[in-house]
Coordinates of C-alpha atoms in Angstrom, one line a residue:
X1 CA 39.1 -24.8 11.2
X2 CA 40.8 -25.1 14.7
X3 CA 38.9 -24.7 17.9
X4 CA 40.0 -21.2 18.8
X5 CA 39.4 -19.8 15.3
X6 CA 36.0 -21.5 15.2
X7 CA 35.2 -19.9 18.6
X8 CA 36.1 -16.5 17.3
X9 CA 33.9 -16.9 14.2
X10 CA 31.0 -18.2 16.4
X11 CA 31.3 -15.1 18.5
X12 CA 31.3 -12.9 15.5
X13 CA 28.2 -14.6 14.2
X14 CA 26.3 -14.1 17.5
X15 CA 27.3 -10.4 17.5
X16 CA 26.1 -10.1 13.9
X17 CA 22.7 -11.7 14.7
X18 CA 22.1 -9.4 17.6
X19 CA 23.3 -6.4 15.5
X20 CA 21.0 -7.2 12.6
X21 CA 18.0 -7.4 15.0
X22 CA 18.9 -4.1 16.7
X23 CA 19.6 -2.2 13.4
X24 CA 16.3 -3.5 11.9
X25 CA 14.4 -1.8 14.8
X26 CA 16.5 1.4 14.3
X27 CA 15.8 1.5 10.6
X28 CA 12.0 1.0 11.1
X29 CA 11.9 3.8 13.7
X30 CA 14.0 6.2 11.6
X31 CA 11.8 5.7 8.5
X32 CA 8.5 6.3 10.3
X33 CA 9.9 9.1 12.4
X34 CA 11.0 10.8 9.2
X35 CA 7.5 10.3 7.7
X36 CA 6.1 12.2 10.7
X37 CA 8.3 15.3 10.2
X38 CA 8.2 18.4 8.0
X39 CA 4.5 18.6 7.3
X40 CA 2.4 21.7 7.0
X41 CA -0.4 22.4 9.5
X42 CA -3.9 21.9 8.2
X43 CA -4.4 25.5 7.4
X44 CA -7.4 26.4 5.1
X45 CA -6.7 26.6 1.4
X46 CA -9.5 29.1 0.8
X47 CA -12.6 30.2 2.8
X48 CA -16.3 30.2 2.0
X49 CA -18.4 33.0 3.6
X50 CA -22.0 32.2 4.3
X51 CA -23.9 35.3 3.1
X52 CA -26.9 34.7 5.4
X53 CA -25.4 33.3 8.6
X54 CA -22.2 35.4 8.3
X55 CA -20.2 32.3 9.2
X56 CA -16.8 31.5 7.7
X57 CA -16.3 28.0 6.4
X58 CA -12.6 26.9 6.0
X59 CA -11.8 24.7 3.0
X60 CA -9.1 22.3 4.0
X61 CA -8.8 19.8 1.2
X62 CA -8.2 19.8 -2.5
X63 CA -11.5 18.0 -3.0
X64 CA -14.5 18.8 -0.8
X65 CA -18.0 17.3 -0.8
X66 CA -20.8 19.8 -0.2
X67 CA -24.2 18.7 1.0
X68 CA -26.7 18.1 3.8
X69 CA -25.2 14.8 4.8
X70 CA -23.0 15.1 7.9
X71 CA -20.4 13.0 6.1
X72 CA -19.8 15.8 3.7
X73 CA -16.6 17.9 4.1
X74 CA -18.7 21.1 4.0
X75 CA -21.9 20.5 5.8
X76 CA -24.9 22.8 5.0
X77 CA -27.9 22.6 7.3
X78 CA -30.4 23.5 4.6
X79 CA -33.5 21.4 3.7
X80 CA -33.2 22.6 0.0
X81 CA -29.7 21.1 -0.3
X82 CA -29.2 17.5 -1.4
X83 CA -27.4 15.1 0.8
X84 CA -24.5 15.1 -1.6
X85 CA -25.0 18.2 -3.6
X86 CA -21.7 19.3 -5.2
X87 CA -18.0 19.0 -5.1
X88 CA -15.5 21.8 -4.7
X89 CA -12.1 20.9 -6.1
X90 CA -8.7 22.4 -6.8
X91 CA -6.4 21.7 -9.7
X92 CA -3.2 23.3 -10.9
X93 CA -5.2 25.8 -13.0
X94 CA -7.4 26.9 -10.1
X95 CA -10.6 26.1 -8.2
X96 CA -13.8 24.7 -9.7
X97 CA -17.2 23.3 -8.6
X98 CA -19.2 20.4 -10.0
X99 CA -22.9 19.6 -9.5
X100 CA -23.1 15.9 -8.5
X101 CA -26.7 15.3 -9.6
X102 CA -28.5 17.5 -7.0
X103 CA -32.2 18.4 -7.3
X104 CA -31.9 22.1 -6.8
X105 CA -28.8 22.6 -8.9
X106 CA -25.7 24.8 -8.4
X107 CA -25.5 28.4 -9.4
X108 CA -22.3 30.5 -9.8
X109 CA -23.0 34.2 -9.9
X110 CA -26.6 33.6 -10.7
X111 CA -26.0 31.1 -13.6
X112 CA -26.9 27.4 -13.3
X113 CA -23.9 25.2 -14.1
X114 CA -24.1 21.8 -15.9
X115 CA -20.4 20.8 -15.8
X116 CA -17.2 21.5 -13.9
X117 CA -17.0 25.3 -13.6
X118 CA -14.1 27.5 -12.6
X119 CA -14.6 29.9 -9.6
X120 CA -12.7 32.9 -8.6
X121 CA -12.4 35.3 -5.6
X122 CA -15.6 36.9 -4.5
X123 CA -17.7 34.6 -6.7
X124 CA -21.1 33.7 -5.3
X125 CA -22.0 30.0 -5.2
X126 CA -25.7 29.3 -4.5
X127 CA -26.5 25.8 -3.3
X128 CA -30.2 25.4 -2.5
X129 CA -31.1 28.5 -0.6
X130 CA -27.6 29.0 0.8
X131 CA -25.1 31.4 -0.8
X132 CA -21.4 31.0 -0.2
X133 CA -18.8 33.7 -1.2
X134 CA -15.3 32.7 -2.1
X135 CA -12.7 34.4 0.0
X136 CA -8.9 34.2 0.6
X137 CA -7.7 31.7 3.3
X138 CA -6.0 34.6 5.1
X139 CA -9.4 36.0 6.0
X140 CA -10.2 33.0 8.1
X141 CA -9.5 33.8 11.7
X142 CA -10.1 30.4 13.3
X143 CA -7.3 28.1 14.6
X144 CA -5.8 25.5 12.2
X145 CA -6.2 21.8 13.1
X146 CA -3.4 19.6 14.3
X147 CA -2.8 16.1 13.1
X148 CA -2.6 13.1 15.4
X149 CA 0.2 11.6 13.4
X150 CA 2.4 14.4 12.1
X151 CA 4.7 16.4 14.3
X152 CA 4.8 20.2 14.3
X153 CA 6.7 21.9 11.5
X154 CA 10.3 22.8 12.0
X155 CA 11.3 19.4 13.5
X156 CA 14.4 17.9 11.8
X157 CA 14.3 14.3 10.5
X158 CA 17.0 12.0 9.3
X159 CA 18.2 13.0 5.8
X160 CA 17.7 10.5 2.9
X161 CA 21.4 10.1 2.5
X162 CA 21.9 9.2 6.2
X163 CA 18.9 6.8 6.1
X164 CA 20.3 5.1 3.0
X165 CA 23.8 4.9 4.6
X166 CA 22.1 3.2 7.6
X167 CA 20.3 0.7 5.4
X168 CA 23.5 0.0 3.4
X169 CA 25.3 -0.8 6.6
X170 CA 22.5 -3.1 7.7
X171 CA 22.8 -5.0 4.4
X172 CA 26.5 -5.4 4.9
X173 CA 25.8 -6.9 8.3
X174 CA 23.1 -9.2 6.8
X175 CA 25.5 -10.2 4.0
X176 CA 28.3 -11.0 6.5
X177 CA 25.9 -13.1 8.5
X178 CA 24.7 -15.0 5.4
X179 CA 28.4 -15.7 4.5
X180 CA 29.2 -17.1 7.9
X181 CA 27.0 -20.2 7.9
X182 CA 27.7 -23.1 10.2
X183 CA 28.8 -25.2 7.2
X184 CA 31.3 -22.5 6.0
X185 CA 32.8 -22.1 9.5
X186 CA 33.2 -25.9 10.0
X187 CA 34.8 -26.3 6.6
X188 CA 36.9 -23.2 6.8
X189 CA 35.6 -22.0 3.3
X190 CA 33.7 -18.7 3.6
X191 CA 31.3 -18.3 0.7
X192 CA 31.2 -14.7 -0.5
X193 CA 28.3 -15.0 -2.8
X194 CA 25.8 -13.4 -0.4
X195 CA 28.0 -10.2 -0.3
X196 CA 27.6 -9.9 -4.1
X197 CA 23.8 -9.8 -3.8
X198 CA 24.0 -7.5 -0.8
X199 CA 26.1 -5.0 -2.8
X200 CA 23.7 -5.3 -5.8
X201 CA 20.8 -4.3 -3.6
X202 CA 22.8 -1.4 -2.1
X203 CA 23.8 -0.2 -5.5
X204 CA 20.3 -0.4 -6.8
X205 CA 19.0 1.5 -3.8
X206 CA 21.5 4.4 -4.2
X207 CA 21.0 4.5 -8.0
X208 CA 17.3 4.9 -7.5
X209 CA 17.8 7.6 -5.0
X210 CA 20.2 9.6 -7.2
X211 CA 17.8 9.4 -10.2
X212 CA 14.8 10.5 -8.1
X213 CA 16.6 13.3 -6.4
X214 CA 18.6 14.6 -9.4
X215 CA 16.2 13.9 -12.3
X216 CA 12.8 14.0 -10.7
X217 CA 13.8 16.6 -8.0
X218 CA 12.1 14.8 -5.2
X219 CA 13.1 15.5 -1.6
X220 CA 11.5 12.5 0.2
X221 CA 12.7 8.9 0.0
X222 CA 11.2 7.2 3.0
X223 CA 8.7 5.0 1.2
X224 CA 11.3 3.8 -1.2
X225 CA 13.7 3.2 1.7
X226 CA 11.1 1.0 3.4
X227 CA 10.6 -0.9 0.2
X228 CA 14.3 -1.4 -0.3
X229 CA 14.7 -2.6 3.3
X230 CA 12.0 -5.2 2.8
X231 CA 13.2 -6.2 -0.7
X232 CA 16.8 -6.6 0.4
X233 CA 15.8 -8.9 3.3
X234 CA 13.8 -11.0 0.8
X235 CA 16.7 -11.3 -1.6
X236 CA 19.2 -12.2 1.2
X237 CA 16.9 -15.0 2.5
X238 CA 16.6 -16.5 -1.0
X239 CA 20.3 -16.6 -1.7
X240 CA 20.9 -19.9 0.2
X241 CA 17.7 -21.4 -1.1
X242 CA 18.2 -20.8 -4.8
X243 CA 20.7 -18.4 -6.5
X244 CA 18.4 -18.3 -9.5
X245 CA 15.5 -17.1 -7.3
X246 CA 17.7 -14.4 -5.9
X247 CA 18.4 -13.2 -9.4
X248 CA 14.7 -13.3 -10.2
X249 CA 13.9 -11.2 -7.1
X250 CA 16.5 -8.5 -8.0
X251 CA 15.4 -8.4 -11.7
X252 CA 11.7 -8.2 -10.6
X253 CA 12.6 -5.4 -8.2
X254 CA 14.1 -3.5 -11.1
X255 CA 10.9 -3.9 -13.1
X256 CA 8.9 -3.0 -10.0
X257 CA 10.9 0.2 -9.5
X258 CA 10.3 1.2 -13.1
X259 CA 6.5 0.6 -12.6
X260 CA 6.7 2.6 -9.4
X261 CA 8.3 5.6 -11.2
X262 CA 5.8 5.4 -14.1
X263 CA 2.8 5.3 -11.7
X264 CA 4.2 8.3 -9.8
X265 CA 4.2 10.3 -13.0
X266 CA 0.9 8.9 -14.2
X267 CA -0.8 9.7 -10.9
X268 CA 0.4 13.3 -10.9
X269 CA -2.8 14.5 -12.7
X270 CA -6.0 13.0 -11.1
X271 CA -8.0 14.0 -14.2
X272 CA -5.7 12.1 -16.5
X273 CA -6.1 9.0 -14.2
X274 CA -9.9 9.3 -14.4
X275 CA -9.7 9.6 -18.2
X276 CA -7.6 6.5 -18.5
X277 CA -9.5 4.4 -15.9
X278 CA -11.9 3.0 -18.7
X279 CA -8.9 1.6 -20.6
X280 CA -7.3 0.3 -17.4
X281 CA -10.7 -1.4 -16.7
X282 CA -10.7 -3.0 -20.1
X283 CA -7.0 -4.1 -19.9
X284 CA -7.6 -5.6 -16.4
X285 CA -10.6 -7.6 -17.7
X286 CA -8.5 -8.7 -20.7
X287 CA -5.7 -10.0 -18.5
X288 CA -8.1 -12.0 -16.4
X289 CA -9.7 -13.4 -19.5
X290 CA -6.3 -14.4 -20.9
X291 CA -5.5 -16.0 -17.5
X292 CA -8.7 -18.0 -17.5
X293 CA -8.1 -19.3 -21.0
X294 CA -4.4 -20.0 -21.0
X295 CA -3.7 -20.2 -17.3
X296 CA -1.6 -23.2 -16.0
X297 CA -2.2 -24.9 -12.7
X298 CA 0.5 -24.5 -10.1
X299 CA 0.1 -25.1 -6.4
X300 CA -3.6 -25.8 -6.9
X301 CA -4.4 -22.5 -8.7
X302 CA -4.7 -22.0 -12.5
X303 CA -3.4 -18.4 -12.3
X304 CA 0.0 -18.8 -14.0
X305 CA 0.9 -18.0 -17.5
X306 CA 4.2 -19.2 -19.0
X307 CA 6.0 -16.8 -21.4
X308 CA 9.3 -17.9 -22.8
X309 CA 9.9 -20.2 -19.8
X310 CA 9.0 -17.5 -17.3
X311 CA 5.9 -17.9 -15.2
X312 CA 3.9 -14.8 -14.4
X313 CA 0.7 -14.1 -12.4
X314 CA -1.5 -11.5 -14.2
X315 CA -3.7 -11.2 -11.2
X316 CA -0.8 -9.5 -9.4
X317 CA -0.7 -6.7 -12.0
X318 CA -4.5 -6.5 -11.9
X319 CA -4.2 -5.4 -8.2
X320 CA -2.8 -2.0 -9.4
X321 CA -5.6 -1.6 -12.0
X322 CA -8.2 -2.6 -9.5
X323 CA -7.3 0.3 -7.2
X324 CA -7.1 2.8 -10.1
X325 CA -10.6 1.8 -11.3
X326 CA -11.9 1.9 -7.7
X327 CA -10.5 5.3 -6.8
X328 CA -11.0 8.6 -8.6
X329 CA -11.8 12.3 -8.3
X330 CA -14.6 13.0 -5.8
X331 CA -16.9 14.6 -8.4
X332 CA -16.8 11.4 -10.4
X333 CA -17.1 9.0 -7.5
X334 CA -20.4 10.6 -6.3
X335 CA -22.4 9.2 -9.2
X336 CA -24.4 6.0 -9.1
X337 CA -23.2 4.9 -12.5
X338 CA -19.6 5.0 -11.4
X339 CA -20.3 3.0 -8.3
X340 CA -22.3 0.3 -10.3
X341 CA -19.4 0.0 -12.8
X342 CA -16.9 -0.6 -9.9
X343 CA -19.2 -3.2 -8.2
X344 CA -19.5 -5.1 -11.5
X345 CA -15.7 -4.9 -12.1
X346 CA -15.0 -6.2 -8.5
X347 CA -17.5 -9.1 -9.0
X348 CA -15.7 -10.1 -12.2
X349 CA -12.3 -9.9 -10.6
X350 CA -13.2 -12.0 -7.6
X351 CA -15.3 -14.4 -9.6
X352 CA -12.4 -14.9 -12.2
X353 CA -9.9 -15.6 -9.4
X354 CA -12.3 -18.1 -7.8
X355 CA -12.7 -19.9 -11.1
X356 CA -8.9 -20.1 -11.3
X357 CA -8.8 -21.6 -7.8
X358 CA -6.8 -18.7 -6.4
X359 CA -9.1 -18.1 -3.4
X360 CA -6.4 -16.4 -1.3
X361 CA -6.0 -13.6 -3.9
X362 CA -9.8 -13.5 -4.4
X363 CA -10.1 -12.9 -0.6
X364 CA -7.5 -10.0 -0.9
X365 CA -9.5 -8.5 -3.7
X366 CA -12.8 -8.8 -1.8
X367 CA -11.3 -7.2 1.3
X368 CA -10.0 -4.3 -0.8
X369 CA -13.4 -4.0 -2.5
X370 CA -15.0 -3.6 1.0
X371 CA -12.5 -0.9 1.9
X372 CA -12.9 0.9 -1.4
X373 CA -16.7 0.8 -1.2
X374 CA -16.7 2.2 2.3
X375 CA -14.3 5.0 1.6
X376 CA -16.3 5.9 -1.5
X377 CA -19.7 5.9 0.1
X378 CA -19.5 5.3 3.8
X379 CA -22.6 3.1 3.4
X380 CA -22.7 0.1 5.8
X381 CA -25.7 -1.4 4.0
X382 CA -23.6 -2.0 0.9
X383 CA -20.9 -3.7 2.9
X384 CA -23.4 -5.9 4.8
X385 CA -24.9 -7.0 1.5
X386 CA -21.4 -7.7 0.0
X387 CA -20.3 -9.7 3.1
X388 CA -23.6 -11.7 3.1
X389 CA -23.1 -12.6 -0.5
X390 CA -19.5 -13.6 0.1
X391 CA -20.5 -15.9 3.0
X392 CA -23.1 -17.6 0.7
X393 CA -20.5 -18.0 -2.1
X394 CA -18.0 -19.4 0.5
X395 CA -20.4 -22.2 1.4
X396 CA -20.6 -23.1 -2.2
X397 CA -16.9 -23.1 -2.6
X398 CA -16.5 -25.4 0.5
X399 CA -19.0 -27.7 -1.0
X400 CA -17.3 -28.2 -4.4
X401 CA -13.7 -27.6 -3.6
X402 CA -12.6 -30.5 -1.3
X403 CA -9.0 -29.3 -0.8
X404 CA -10.3 -26.0 0.6
X405 CA -12.6 -28.0 2.9
X406 CA -9.6 -30.0 4.2
X407 CA -7.7 -26.8 5.0
X408 CA -10.7 -25.6 7.1
X409 CA -10.9 -29.0 8.8
X410 CA -7.2 -28.9 9.7
X411 CA -7.5 -25.3 11.0
X412 CA -6.5 -25.2 14.7
X413 CA -5.7 -28.9 14.7
X414 CA -2.4 -29.1 12.7
X415 CA -0.6 -31.0 15.5
X416 CA -3.3 -33.6 15.8
X417 CA -3.7 -36.8 13.9
X418 CA -4.2 -37.2 10.9
X419 CA -3.5 -33.6 9.9
X420 CA 0.0 -33.4 11.3
X421 CA 1.2 -35.7 8.5
X422 CA -1.1 -34.4 5.8
X423 CA -3.0 -31.1 5.5
X424 CA -1.4 -29.5 8.5
X425 CA 2.2 -30.7 7.9
X426 CA 3.5 -27.4 6.6
X427 CA 2.0 -25.3 9.3
X428 CA 3.0 -27.7 12.1
X429 CA 6.6 -27.7 10.9
X430 CA 6.5 -23.9 10.4
X431 CA 5.5 -23.3 14.0
X432 CA 8.3 -25.6 15.2
X433 CA 10.9 -23.8 13.1
X434 CA 9.5 -20.4 14.2
X435 CA 10.0 -21.3 17.8
X436 CA 13.5 -22.7 17.2
X437 CA 14.8 -19.4 15.9
X438 CA 14.4 -17.6 19.2
X439 CA 14.9 -13.8 19.4
X440 CA 17.9 -13.6 17.0
X441 CA 17.6 -16.6 14.8
X442 CA 20.0 -19.5 14.0
X443 CA 21.6 -17.5 11.2
X444 CA 20.8 -17.0 7.5
X445 CA 21.4 -20.3 5.7
X446 CA 21.4 -22.4 8.8
X447 CA 17.7 -23.1 9.0
X448 CA 15.7 -26.2 8.1
X449 CA 12.4 -24.6 7.2
X450 CA 13.6 -24.0 3.7
X451 CA 13.3 -27.8 3.1
X452 CA 9.5 -27.5 3.3
X453 CA 7.3 -27.2 0.2
X454 CA 6.5 -23.5 -0.7
X455 CA 8.8 -22.4 2.2
X456 CA 10.1 -19.5 0.0
X457 CA 6.6 -18.2 -0.6
X458 CA 3.5 -19.3 1.3
X459 CA 5.2 -20.1 4.6
X460 CA 8.3 -17.8 4.3
X461 CA 7.6 -16.4 7.8
X462 CA 9.0 -19.7 9.1
X463 CA 12.3 -19.0 7.4
X464 CA 12.4 -15.4 8.7
X465 CA 11.7 -16.5 12.3
X466 CA 14.1 -19.4 12.2
X467 CA 17.0 -17.8 10.5
X468 CA 16.7 -14.1 11.5
X469 CA 14.7 -14.4 14.7
X470 CA 11.4 -13.2 16.0
X471 CA 12.6 -9.6 16.4
X472 CA 13.3 -9.2 12.7
X473 CA 10.0 -11.0 11.8
X474 CA 8.1 -8.6 14.0
X475 CA 9.9 -5.6 12.5
X476 CA 9.1 -6.7 8.9
X477 CA 5.4 -7.2 9.9
X478 CA 5.2 -3.8 11.6
X479 CA 7.0 -2.1 8.7
X480 CA 4.1 -3.1 6.4
X481 CA 1.3 -2.9 9.0
X482 CA 2.2 0.7 10.0
X483 CA 1.6 1.8 6.4
X484 CA -2.2 1.7 7.2
X485 CA -1.8 4.3 9.9
X486 CA 0.5 6.5 7.7
X487 CA -1.9 6.2 4.7
X488 CA -4.8 7.2 6.9
X489 CA -2.9 10.2 8.3
X490 CA -2.1 11.6 4.8
X491 CA -5.7 11.4 3.6
X492 CA -6.4 14.9 4.9
X493 CA -3.4 16.3 3.1
X494 CA -3.7 14.6 -0.2
X495 CA -4.4 16.7 -3.3
X496 CA -7.3 14.5 -4.4
X497 CA -9.7 11.8 -3.2
X498 CA -7.9 9.6 -5.8
X499 CA -4.8 9.8 -3.6
X500 CA -6.6 9.4 -0.3
X501 CA -8.6 6.3 -1.4
X502 CA -5.9 4.7 -3.4
X503 CA -3.2 5.1 -0.6
X504 CA -5.5 3.6 2.1
X505 CA -6.6 0.8 -0.2
X506 CA -3.1 0.0 -1.3
X507 CA -1.9 -0.1 2.3
X508 CA -5.0 -2.1 3.3
X509 CA -4.4 -4.6 0.5
X510 CA -0.8 -5.1 1.6
X511 CA -1.8 -5.6 5.2
X512 CA -4.6 -8.1 4.3
X513 CA -2.1 -10.0 2.2
X514 CA 0.5 -9.9 5.0
X515 CA -2.1 -11.1 7.6
X516 CA -3.2 -14.0 5.4
X517 CA 0.4 -15.1 4.9
X518 CA 1.5 -14.9 8.5
X519 CA -1.7 -16.1 10.2
X520 CA -2.2 -18.9 7.6
X521 CA 1.3 -20.2 8.0
X522 CA 1.0 -20.2 11.8
X523 CA -2.5 -21.8 11.9
X524 CA -4.3 -18.7 13.2
X525 CA -6.2 -18.7 10.0
X526 CA -6.6 -21.5 7.3
X527 CA -3.7 -21.6 4.9
X528 CA -4.6 -19.5 1.8
X529 CA -1.4 -19.6 -0.2
X530 CA -0.6 -15.9 -0.6
X531 CA 2.8 -14.2 -0.4
X532 CA 4.5 -12.1 2.2
X533 CA 4.8 -8.7 0.5
X534 CA 8.4 -8.0 -0.7
X535 CA 9.8 -11.0 1.3
X536 CA 8.3 -14.0 -0.4
X537 CA 9.9 -15.3 -3.6
X538 CA 8.0 -14.5 -6.7
X539 CA 8.6 -11.9 -9.4
X540 CA 5.0 -11.0 -10.1
X541 CA 4.4 -10.4 -6.4
X542 CA 7.5 -8.2 -6.1
X543 CA 6.5 -6.1 -9.1
X544 CA 2.9 -5.6 -7.8
X545 CA 4.2 -4.6 -4.3
X546 CA 6.3 -1.8 -5.8
X547 CA 3.4 -0.7 -7.9
X548 CA 1.1 -0.6 -4.8
X549 CA 3.4 1.5 -2.7
X550 CA 3.4 4.1 -5.6
X551 CA -0.2 5.0 -4.5
X552 CA 1.1 5.7 -1.0
X553 CA 4.0 7.7 -2.3
X554 CA 1.7 9.7 -4.6
X555 CA -0.6 10.7 -1.6
X556 CA 2.4 12.3 0.2
X557 CA 2.0 16.0 -0.4
X558 CA 5.8 16.4 -0.8
X559 CA 5.9 14.1 -3.9
X560 CA 4.5 16.7 -6.2
X561 CA 5.6 19.7 -4.1
X562 CA 5.7 22.7 -6.4
X563 CA 4.7 26.2 -5.5
X564 CA 1.3 27.1 -7.0
X565 CA 0.4 30.6 -7.9
X566 CA -3.0 32.3 -8.3
X567 CA -4.9 29.8 -6.2
X568 CA -6.1 32.4 -3.6
X569 CA -3.5 31.5 -1.0
X570 CA 0.1 32.6 -1.9
X571 CA 1.5 30.7 1.1
X572 CA 0.2 27.4 0.1
X573 CA 2.5 24.9 -1.7

């Protein structure tokens, strides 16, 4: 290629790199801005009228704990009331109340209840010596609460079609950048293969949107758009490393999308989820047992099973089951038996992963266990005991697993002898390649980080920073990290504690995994060998990531937005 033409192509490549960085920021802002729009105010669903004090108590949630503890949604300052006395909950068929093992019991219209019991307008609920009368929400005269995250109603957000058009244009830019590598420009032969994969991602994204909007009648597509944005970047980065890996990523994304849609339908009925949780518990235990018996060692961990020449990680699927077992309806969570079963299940999961040598995933499970436990009980004593036990177990691991000890020894010293040529080699080179990418990167396919071992998985942040630049790397990290704030914001609007807990824990799991990947690869933490959600190569990881975001999608009140009748508030949807 002659000098002038090469100069033109170089100029185009520079413009593309800057445009990719700018549009990645725009897409991130548009997605989260849309998530903040078009939400109802936190108006009461029904009202409870205290017969003695004459005070009106607004009921804001689909599931409400009632008791003497100040952590309860409906606090009753009555010595005869148990700390966690009952749960008032709403389902499609109406409102009901459940006694959660209180001492004084719960009475509806003078009759003591022993199981979940339906309640209706003007029914009298006696809890201890307090009597509450069920009233319509319209009778509540107080002001509704405003959310810190969501914007007022009536604000317009970007439409799903315009958002997808923006992401499609972004992938065209990324595909063009991936085609114009330094090698192709110097040889004059432009490789169009990346465009093929870019168009496949775009087609898959639009097909999913059409199915969800026309078949499932959903009006919101932000969470899926975010997942496609991340998935597409991961696919495009893998094209120049291994075309086979790019195919695996796309095929895994298809399987993940199917799992995502299945979970959305499955999670629609919280009572159905609770009914199936026992079988999911058994299936998860079975998968871990099979993994322990037949697992093959790869990259230091025996957590791989080969089926027909395809390697899978059952522990990635167990992440979804772990959250389903840990979450549940509030009236079921407030029982000691349920909590003990979950603690035992968590101990088995973490212990099995430790036996496999997959300590990175074990740490992710343990962090998710802490989050689930706190959201279920709010008890710091349980968390302190769990952390203390984990610290004790960690000292044993460091004693009997020398390669783990070496990683801790190299932590913070990867540029020093002898670690720079041994344990810290990957991290030291990753940091160098991250710095060499600058703000906009050296271009997809032009980097050298891909020559390192596990560059496509454990240290993929090096490829992102080197080839796409620090701006895109930060956007990808924020895209996943911000899910925690969104999941926390929708907890007050979810139809069930199942959605609130599972959404927060799914987001928390993804962020913990993201942090371990980025901080481990850059020597801020010891290298643990976990993947960057959606970006790292790995079919099992891709499938589990799509499954995890289904919990966040299910918690969005618009996902199952159908107008309900006969639930005491005709304006509620």
